[in-house]
mmCIF file of C-alpha atoms and ligand atoms in Angstrom:
data_model
loop_
_atom_site.group_PDB
_atom_site.id
_atom_site.type_symbol
_atom_site.label_atom_id
_atom_site.label_comp_id
_atom_site.label_asym_id
_atom_site.label_seq_id
_atom_site.Cartn_x
_atom_site.Cartn_y
_atom_site.Cartn_z
ATOM 1 C CA MET P 973 5.023 -15.691 0.687
ATOM 2 C CA ASP P 974 5.255 -12.110 2.049
ATOM 3 C CA THR P 975 2.270 -10.197 3.472
ATOM 4 C CA GLU P 976 1.595 -8.334 0.228
ATOM 5 C CA GLN P 977 1.569 -11.516 -1.837
ATOM 6 C CA LEU P 978 -0.689 -13.237 0.674
ATOM 7 C CA GLU P 979 -3.124 -10.278 0.626
ATOM 8 C CA LYS P 980 -3.278 -10.431 -3.189
ATOM 9 C CA LYS P 981 -3.880 -14.180 -3.067
ATOM 10 C CA LEU P 982 -6.775 -13.784 -0.583
ATOM 11 C CA LYS P 983 -8.300 -10.936 -2.593
ATOM 12 C CA ARG P 984 -8.114 -13.073 -5.734
ATOM 13 C CA LEU P 985 -9.732 -16.029 -3.945
ATOM 14 C CA ALA P 986 -12.715 -13.934 -2.832
ATOM 15 C CA ALA P 987 -12.989 -12.188 -6.207
ATOM 16 C CA GLU P 988 -12.981 -15.377 -8.270
ATOM 17 C CA HIS P 989 -15.567 -16.954 -5.976
ATOM 18 C CA ALA P 990 -17.874 -13.967 -6.602
ATOM 19 C CA ALA P 991 -17.254 -13.944 -10.361
ATOM 20 C CA ASP P 992 -18.231 -17.610 -10.468
ATOM 21 C CA GLU P 993 -21.694 -16.692 -9.078
ATOM 22 C CA VAL P 994 -22.505 -14.519 -12.104
ATOM 23 C CA GLU P 995 -24.980 -16.138 -14.489
ATOM 24 C CA ASN P 996 -25.728 -15.777 -18.157
ATOM 25 C CA GLU P 997 -27.660 -12.663 -19.248
ATOM 26 C CA MET P 998 -27.112 -10.851 -15.958
ATOM 27 C CA ILE P 999 -26.634 -7.112 -15.657
ATOM 28 C CA VAL P 1000 -23.603 -6.875 -13.390
ATOM 29 C CA GLY P 1001 -22.448 -3.834 -11.403
ATOM 30 C CA LEU P 1002 -18.650 -3.725 -11.536
ATOM 31 C CA GLY P 1003 -16.974 -2.256 -8.437
ATOM 32 C CA THR P 1004 -13.640 -0.489 -8.188
ATOM 33 C CA GLY P 1005 -10.320 -1.386 -6.596
ATOM 34 C CA SER P 1006 -7.611 -4.013 -6.378
ATOM 35 C CA THR P 1007 -9.934 -6.827 -5.240
ATOM 36 C CA THR P 1008 -12.524 -6.101 -7.923
ATOM 37 C CA TYR P 1009 -9.669 -6.129 -10.420
ATOM 38 C CA TYR P 1010 -9.378 -9.900 -9.957
ATOM 39 C CA ALA P 1011 -13.147 -10.300 -10.399
ATOM 40 C CA LEU P 1012 -12.878 -8.397 -13.682
ATOM 41 C CA LEU P 1013 -10.108 -10.734 -14.858
ATOM 42 C CA LYS P 1014 -12.201 -13.774 -14.016
ATOM 43 C CA LEU P 1015 -15.344 -12.331 -15.594
ATOM 44 C CA GLY P 1016 -13.320 -11.486 -18.719
ATOM 45 C CA GLU P 1017 -12.132 -15.085 -18.880
ATOM 46 C CA ARG P 1018 -15.727 -16.332 -18.543
ATOM 47 C CA VAL P 1019 -16.949 -13.849 -21.184
ATOM 48 C CA ARG P 1020 -14.325 -15.082 -23.592
ATOM 49 C CA GLY P 1021 -15.597 -18.568 -22.823
ATOM 50 C CA GLY P 1022 -19.168 -17.603 -23.819
ATOM 51 C CA LEU P 1023 -20.740 -15.930 -20.738
ATOM 52 C CA ASP P 1024 -23.148 -13.239 -21.925
ATOM 53 C CA ILE P 1025 -23.350 -10.325 -19.471
ATOM 54 C CA ILE P 1026 -23.542 -6.546 -19.464
ATOM 55 C CA GLY P 1027 -21.402 -4.670 -16.972
ATOM 56 C CA ILE P 1028 -22.228 -1.349 -15.333
ATOM 57 C CA PRO P 1029 -18.907 0.156 -14.215
ATOM 58 C CA THR P 1030 -18.587 2.201 -11.015
ATOM 59 C CA SER P 1031 -15.574 4.187 -12.263
ATOM 60 C CA GLN P 1032 -13.643 5.191 -15.334
ATOM 61 C CA GLN P 1033 -10.803 2.997 -14.110
ATOM 62 C CA THR P 1034 -13.073 -0.065 -13.992
ATOM 63 C CA ALA P 1035 -14.603 0.762 -17.397
ATOM 64 C CA LYS P 1036 -11.096 0.709 -18.872
ATOM 65 C CA ILE P 1037 -10.122 -2.628 -17.314
ATOM 66 C CA ALA P 1038 -13.473 -4.251 -18.152
ATOM 67 C CA THR P 1039 -13.284 -3.089 -21.780
ATOM 68 C CA ALA P 1040 -9.770 -4.504 -22.074
ATOM 69 C CA GLN P 1041 -11.200 -7.809 -20.761
ATOM 70 C CA GLY P 1042 -13.876 -7.854 -23.463
ATOM 71 C CA ILE P 1043 -16.805 -7.226 -21.081
ATOM 72 C CA SER P 1044 -19.681 -5.311 -22.734
ATOM 73 C CA LEU P 1045 -20.575 -2.175 -20.810
ATOM 74 C CA SER P 1046 -23.676 -0.067 -20.432
ATOM 75 C CA THR P 1047 -25.107 2.562 -18.072
ATOM 76 C CA LEU P 1048 -27.869 2.801 -15.492
ATOM 77 C CA ARG P 1049 -29.828 4.877 -18.001
ATOM 78 C CA GLU P 1050 -30.141 1.777 -20.224
ATOM 79 C CA HIS P 1051 -30.380 -0.764 -17.384
ATOM 80 C CA LEU P 1052 -32.069 0.671 -14.331
ATOM 81 C CA GLU P 1053 -32.169 -2.678 -12.558
ATOM 82 C CA VAL P 1054 -28.853 -4.375 -11.894
ATOM 83 C CA ASP P 1055 -28.959 -8.107 -11.055
ATOM 84 C CA VAL P 1056 -25.844 -8.233 -8.933
ATOM 85 C CA THR P 1057 -22.964 -5.924 -8.063
ATOM 86 C CA ILE P 1058 -19.549 -7.191 -7.059
ATOM 87 C CA ASP P 1059 -17.391 -4.697 -5.180
ATOM 88 C CA GLY P 1060 -14.638 -4.442 -2.562
ATOM 89 C CA ALA P 1061 -14.664 -2.638 0.778
ATOM 90 C CA ASP P 1062 -12.200 -1.014 3.148
ATOM 91 C CA GLU P 1063 -13.880 -2.257 6.328
ATOM 92 C CA VAL P 1064 -16.699 -4.698 7.104
ATOM 93 C CA ASN P 1065 -18.304 -4.951 10.566
ATOM 94 C CA PRO P 1066 -20.218 -7.959 11.991
ATOM 95 C CA ASP P 1067 -23.548 -6.493 10.722
ATOM 96 C CA LEU P 1068 -21.995 -6.376 7.213
ATOM 97 C CA ASP P 1069 -22.048 -2.580 7.234
ATOM 98 C CA LEU P 1070 -19.162 -1.145 5.225
ATOM 99 C CA ILE P 1071 -16.727 1.677 4.760
ATOM 100 C CA LYS P 1072 -15.926 2.145 1.083
ATOM 101 C CA GLY P 1073 -14.227 4.792 -1.002
ATOM 102 C CA ALA P 1074 -10.463 4.464 -0.512
ATOM 103 C CA GLY P 1075 -10.373 4.227 -4.323
ATOM 104 C CA GLY P 1076 -12.416 7.434 -4.609
ATOM 105 C CA ALA P 1077 -15.379 5.855 -6.406
ATOM 106 C CA LEU P 1078 -17.856 5.835 -3.525
ATOM 107 C CA VAL P 1079 -20.624 7.937 -5.133
ATOM 108 C CA ARG P 1080 -21.000 5.802 -8.242
ATOM 109 C CA GLU P 1081 -20.439 2.655 -6.175
ATOM 110 C CA LYS P 1082 -23.266 3.646 -3.841
ATOM 111 C CA ILE P 1083 -25.678 4.573 -6.653
ATOM 112 C CA ILE P 1084 -25.054 1.277 -8.405
ATOM 113 C CA ALA P 1085 -25.161 -0.746 -5.159
ATOM 114 C CA TYR P 1086 -28.610 0.690 -4.337
ATOM 115 C CA ALA P 1087 -29.842 -0.007 -7.872
ATOM 116 C CA SER P 1088 -28.804 -3.679 -7.518
ATOM 117 C CA LYS P 1089 -30.904 -6.621 -6.494
ATOM 118 C CA ARG P 1090 -27.875 -8.101 -4.758
ATOM 119 C CA LEU P 1091 -24.606 -6.629 -3.510
ATOM 120 C CA ILE P 1092 -21.716 -9.071 -3.096
ATOM 121 C CA ILE P 1093 -18.686 -7.670 -1.248
ATOM 122 C CA ILE P 1094 -15.269 -9.242 -1.714
ATOM 123 C CA VAL P 1095 -12.504 -8.733 0.833
ATOM 124 C CA ASP P 1096 -9.458 -10.362 2.321
ATOM 125 C CA GLU P 1097 -9.750 -11.060 6.036
ATOM 126 C CA SER P 1098 -7.755 -7.961 7.053
ATOM 127 C CA LYS P 1099 -10.858 -5.867 6.235
ATOM 128 C CA LEU P 1100 -12.978 -7.357 9.039
ATOM 129 C CA VAL P 1101 -13.390 -5.047 12.045
ATOM 130 C CA GLU P 1102 -15.549 -4.925 15.176
ATOM 131 C CA ASP P 1103 -16.235 -1.180 14.758
ATOM 132 C CA LEU P 1104 -16.195 0.713 11.464
ATOM 133 C CA GLY P 1105 -13.723 3.579 11.479
ATOM 134 C CA SER P 1106 -11.141 1.731 13.535
ATOM 135 C CA ASN P 1107 -8.535 1.116 10.805
ATOM 136 C CA PHE P 1108 -9.672 3.244 7.853
ATOM 137 C CA SER P 1109 -10.790 6.821 7.626
ATOM 138 C CA LEU P 1110 -14.231 7.483 6.183
ATOM 139 C CA PRO P 1111 -14.124 9.064 2.706
ATOM 140 C CA VAL P 1112 -16.639 11.862 2.143
ATOM 141 C CA GLU P 1113 -17.093 13.286 -1.358
ATOM 142 C CA ILE P 1114 -17.723 17.038 -1.298
ATOM 143 C CA VAL P 1115 -18.207 19.737 -3.918
ATOM 144 C CA PRO P 1116 -15.062 21.876 -4.349
ATOM 145 C CA PHE P 1117 -16.967 25.159 -3.814
ATOM 146 C CA GLY P 1118 -16.379 26.370 -0.251
ATOM 147 C CA TRP P 1119 -14.801 23.063 0.719
ATOM 148 C CA GLN P 1120 -13.097 24.614 3.771
ATOM 149 C CA ALA P 1121 -16.553 25.380 5.261
ATOM 150 C CA THR P 1122 -17.655 21.793 4.623
ATOM 151 C CA GLN P 1123 -14.470 20.553 6.309
ATOM 152 C CA LEU P 1124 -15.097 22.755 9.346
ATOM 153 C CA ALA P 1125 -18.589 21.283 9.688
ATOM 154 C CA LEU P 1126 -17.293 17.717 9.252
ATOM 155 C CA ASP P 1127 -14.597 18.261 11.859
ATOM 156 C CA ARG P 1128 -17.369 18.770 14.450
ATOM 157 C CA ILE P 1129 -18.484 15.193 13.711
ATOM 158 C CA CYS P 1130 -15.201 13.336 13.258
ATOM 159 C CA ARG P 1131 -11.864 13.626 15.056
ATOM 160 C CA ARG P 1132 -10.078 15.219 12.101
ATOM 161 C CA SER P 1133 -10.439 15.249 8.322
ATOM 162 C CA GLU P 1134 -7.897 15.679 5.565
ATOM 163 C CA LEU P 1135 -8.363 16.728 1.976
ATOM 164 C CA ARG P 1136 -7.191 13.848 -0.230
ATOM 165 C CA TYR P 1137 -4.233 14.682 -2.490
ATOM 166 C CA VAL P 1138 -2.643 12.935 -5.450
ATOM 167 C CA ASP P 1139 0.709 14.153 -6.753
ATOM 168 C CA LYS P 1140 0.503 17.367 -4.677
ATOM 169 C CA ALA P 1141 -2.890 18.355 -6.166
ATOM 170 C CA PRO P 1142 -6.333 17.649 -4.678
ATOM 171 C CA PHE P 1143 -7.706 14.293 -5.817
ATOM 172 C CA ILE P 1144 -10.610 14.827 -8.241
ATOM 173 C CA SER P 1145 -13.300 12.150 -8.372
ATOM 174 C CA ASP P 1146 -14.941 10.937 -11.601
ATOM 175 C CA ASN P 1147 -17.728 13.413 -10.694
ATOM 176 C CA GLY P 1148 -15.320 16.373 -10.517
ATOM 177 C CA ASN P 1149 -15.430 16.573 -6.695
ATOM 178 C CA TYR P 1150 -12.986 16.524 -3.762
ATOM 179 C CA ILE P 1151 -12.692 13.879 -1.058
ATOM 180 C CA LEU P 1152 -12.203 14.518 2.653
ATOM 181 C CA ASP P 1153 -10.889 11.486 4.547
ATOM 182 C CA CYS P 1154 -12.405 11.652 8.041
ATOM 183 C CA ASN P 1155 -10.734 9.973 10.990
ATOM 184 C CA PHE P 1156 -12.913 8.506 13.709
ATOM 185 C CA ASP P 1157 -12.080 6.493 16.810
ATOM 186 C CA GLY P 1158 -14.730 3.989 15.758
ATOM 187 C CA ILE P 1159 -18.254 4.703 14.460
ATOM 188 C CA PRO P 1160 -20.686 3.226 17.007
ATOM 189 C CA ASP P 1161 -23.846 4.091 15.045
ATOM 190 C CA PRO P 1162 -23.062 3.884 11.290
ATOM 191 C CA ALA P 1163 -26.646 4.563 10.175
ATOM 192 C CA GLN P 1164 -26.911 7.771 12.190
ATOM 193 C CA THR P 1165 -23.415 8.918 11.183
ATOM 194 C CA GLU P 1166 -24.258 8.293 7.519
ATOM 195 C CA ARG P 1167 -27.404 10.460 7.821
ATOM 196 C CA ILE P 1168 -25.752 13.267 9.806
ATOM 197 C CA ILE P 1169 -22.844 13.612 7.358
ATOM 198 C CA ASN P 1170 -25.087 13.544 4.301
ATOM 199 C CA ASN P 1171 -27.129 16.362 5.820
ATOM 200 C CA LEU P 1172 -24.233 18.827 5.711
ATOM 201 C CA PRO P 1173 -24.261 21.383 2.885
ATOM 202 C CA GLY P 1174 -21.477 20.625 0.418
ATOM 203 C CA VAL P 1175 -21.478 16.882 1.065
ATOM 204 C CA VAL P 1176 -22.312 14.767 -1.976
ATOM 205 C CA GLU P 1177 -22.123 11.340 -0.307
ATOM 206 C CA ASN P 1178 -20.117 9.418 2.266
ATOM 207 C CA GLY P 1179 -18.569 5.943 2.203
ATOM 208 C CA LEU P 1180 -20.785 4.313 4.836
ATOM 209 C CA PHE P 1181 -22.882 1.539 3.281
ATOM 210 C CA VAL P 1182 -25.371 0.497 5.967
ATOM 211 C CA ASN P 1183 -27.636 -2.537 5.720
ATOM 212 C CA ARG P 1184 -26.902 -2.929 2.003
ATOM 213 C CA ALA P 1185 -24.434 -5.798 1.502
ATOM 214 C CA ASP P 1186 -26.273 -9.089 0.950
ATOM 215 C CA LYS P 1187 -23.211 -11.273 1.034
ATOM 216 C CA VAL P 1188 -19.567 -10.854 1.996
ATOM 217 C CA ILE P 1189 -17.038 -13.273 0.527
ATOM 218 C CA ILE P 1190 -13.885 -13.291 2.644
ATOM 219 C CA GLY P 1191 -10.594 -14.629 1.350
ATOM 220 C CA THR P 1192 -8.803 -16.392 4.232
ATOM 221 C CA ALA P 1193 -5.663 -18.515 4.488
ATOM 222 C CA SER P 1194 -7.898 -21.607 4.645
ATOM 223 C CA GLY P 1195 -10.183 -20.719 1.699
ATOM 224 C CA THR P 1196 -13.223 -18.489 1.278
ATOM 225 C CA ARG P 1197 -15.688 -17.812 4.083
ATOM 226 C CA ILE P 1198 -19.172 -16.479 3.428
ATOM 227 C CA GLN P 1199 -21.254 -14.147 5.585
ATOM 228 C CA GLU P 1200 -24.798 -13.328 4.551
ATOM 229 C CA ARG P 1201 -27.042 -10.576 5.818
ATOM 230 C CA ARG P 1202 -29.980 -11.839 7.787
ATOM 231 C CA GLY P 1203 -33.072 -11.678 5.569
ATOM 232 C CA ALA P 1204 -31.025 -11.368 2.346
ATOM 233 C CA ALA P 1205 -32.343 -13.502 -0.536
HETATM 234 C C1 5RP J 23 -13.175 2.161 -4.108
HETATM 235 C C2 5RP J 23 -13.596 1.226 -3.054
HETATM 236 C C3 5RP J 23 -12.919 -0.090 -2.989
HETATM 237 O O1 5RP J 23 -13.839 -1.106 -3.246
HETATM 238 C C4 5RP J 23 -12.303 -0.252 -1.629
HETATM 239 O O2 5RP J 23 -11.429 0.837 -1.405
HETATM 240 C C5 5RP J 23 -11.503 -1.561 -1.527
HETATM 241 O O3 5RP J 23 -10.413 -1.507 -2.394
HETATM 242 P P1 5RP J 23 -9.384 -2.691 -2.544
HETATM 243 O O4 5RP J 23 -10.126 -3.841 -3.111
HETATM 244 O O5 5RP J 23 -8.322 -2.139 -3.461
HETATM 245 O O6 5RP J 23 -8.821 -2.997 -1.172
HETATM 246 O O7 5RP J 23 -14.473 1.477 -2.264
HETATM 247 O O8 5RP J 23 -13.832 3.390 -4.002
#
């Protein structure tokens, strides 16, 4: 099995474990990305077998996949309290703080994560790091107006940021915004960095999720491993 196949297998392992924790009549936040994709497949299978849930998608991409799987969807307007959200992450540190947003859905992911009673994160073991910002850049969603000024301000906080592009045009989020990917040599104080970045004019939200994940399900070569936040229900 090559590295890519192994990574998919471990993502699937973690995702299916999380999907198995969903119970009847739950309102379920549906994350975005290649790991969540496997959770959507498993939830779809369970729905077709009689599981009754309502999904709240974190992106248009997820809404499309979930609908194709037969999962009923709604919005936060109809269901302000989400029982559990299942989502991936780009990095997880030992405190279970996260970097998210490589898929560009961080704003909706964060809104739904904070509206959820429980946040379950699903990753393969390559996502575990000692310090956030060591392997992945931190995505920051910004309004397009005056984005160069926002970048200048961000570059005083991180080592260097780059506007995200897709097919030679700036990537546009589901909210109509741009994303700056900010490189750090590690983020020693994620909570403070999250606050400082969100204080800059032009910033909508950043991909640091601090003290929010209740449980991380890690797909490893020897099965799933669970880490739970101290004090989480
Ligand atoms: C999307 C995200 C994803 O959850 C994160 O990028 C992980 O993605 P994948 O499961 O494909 O590795 O935050 O905005």
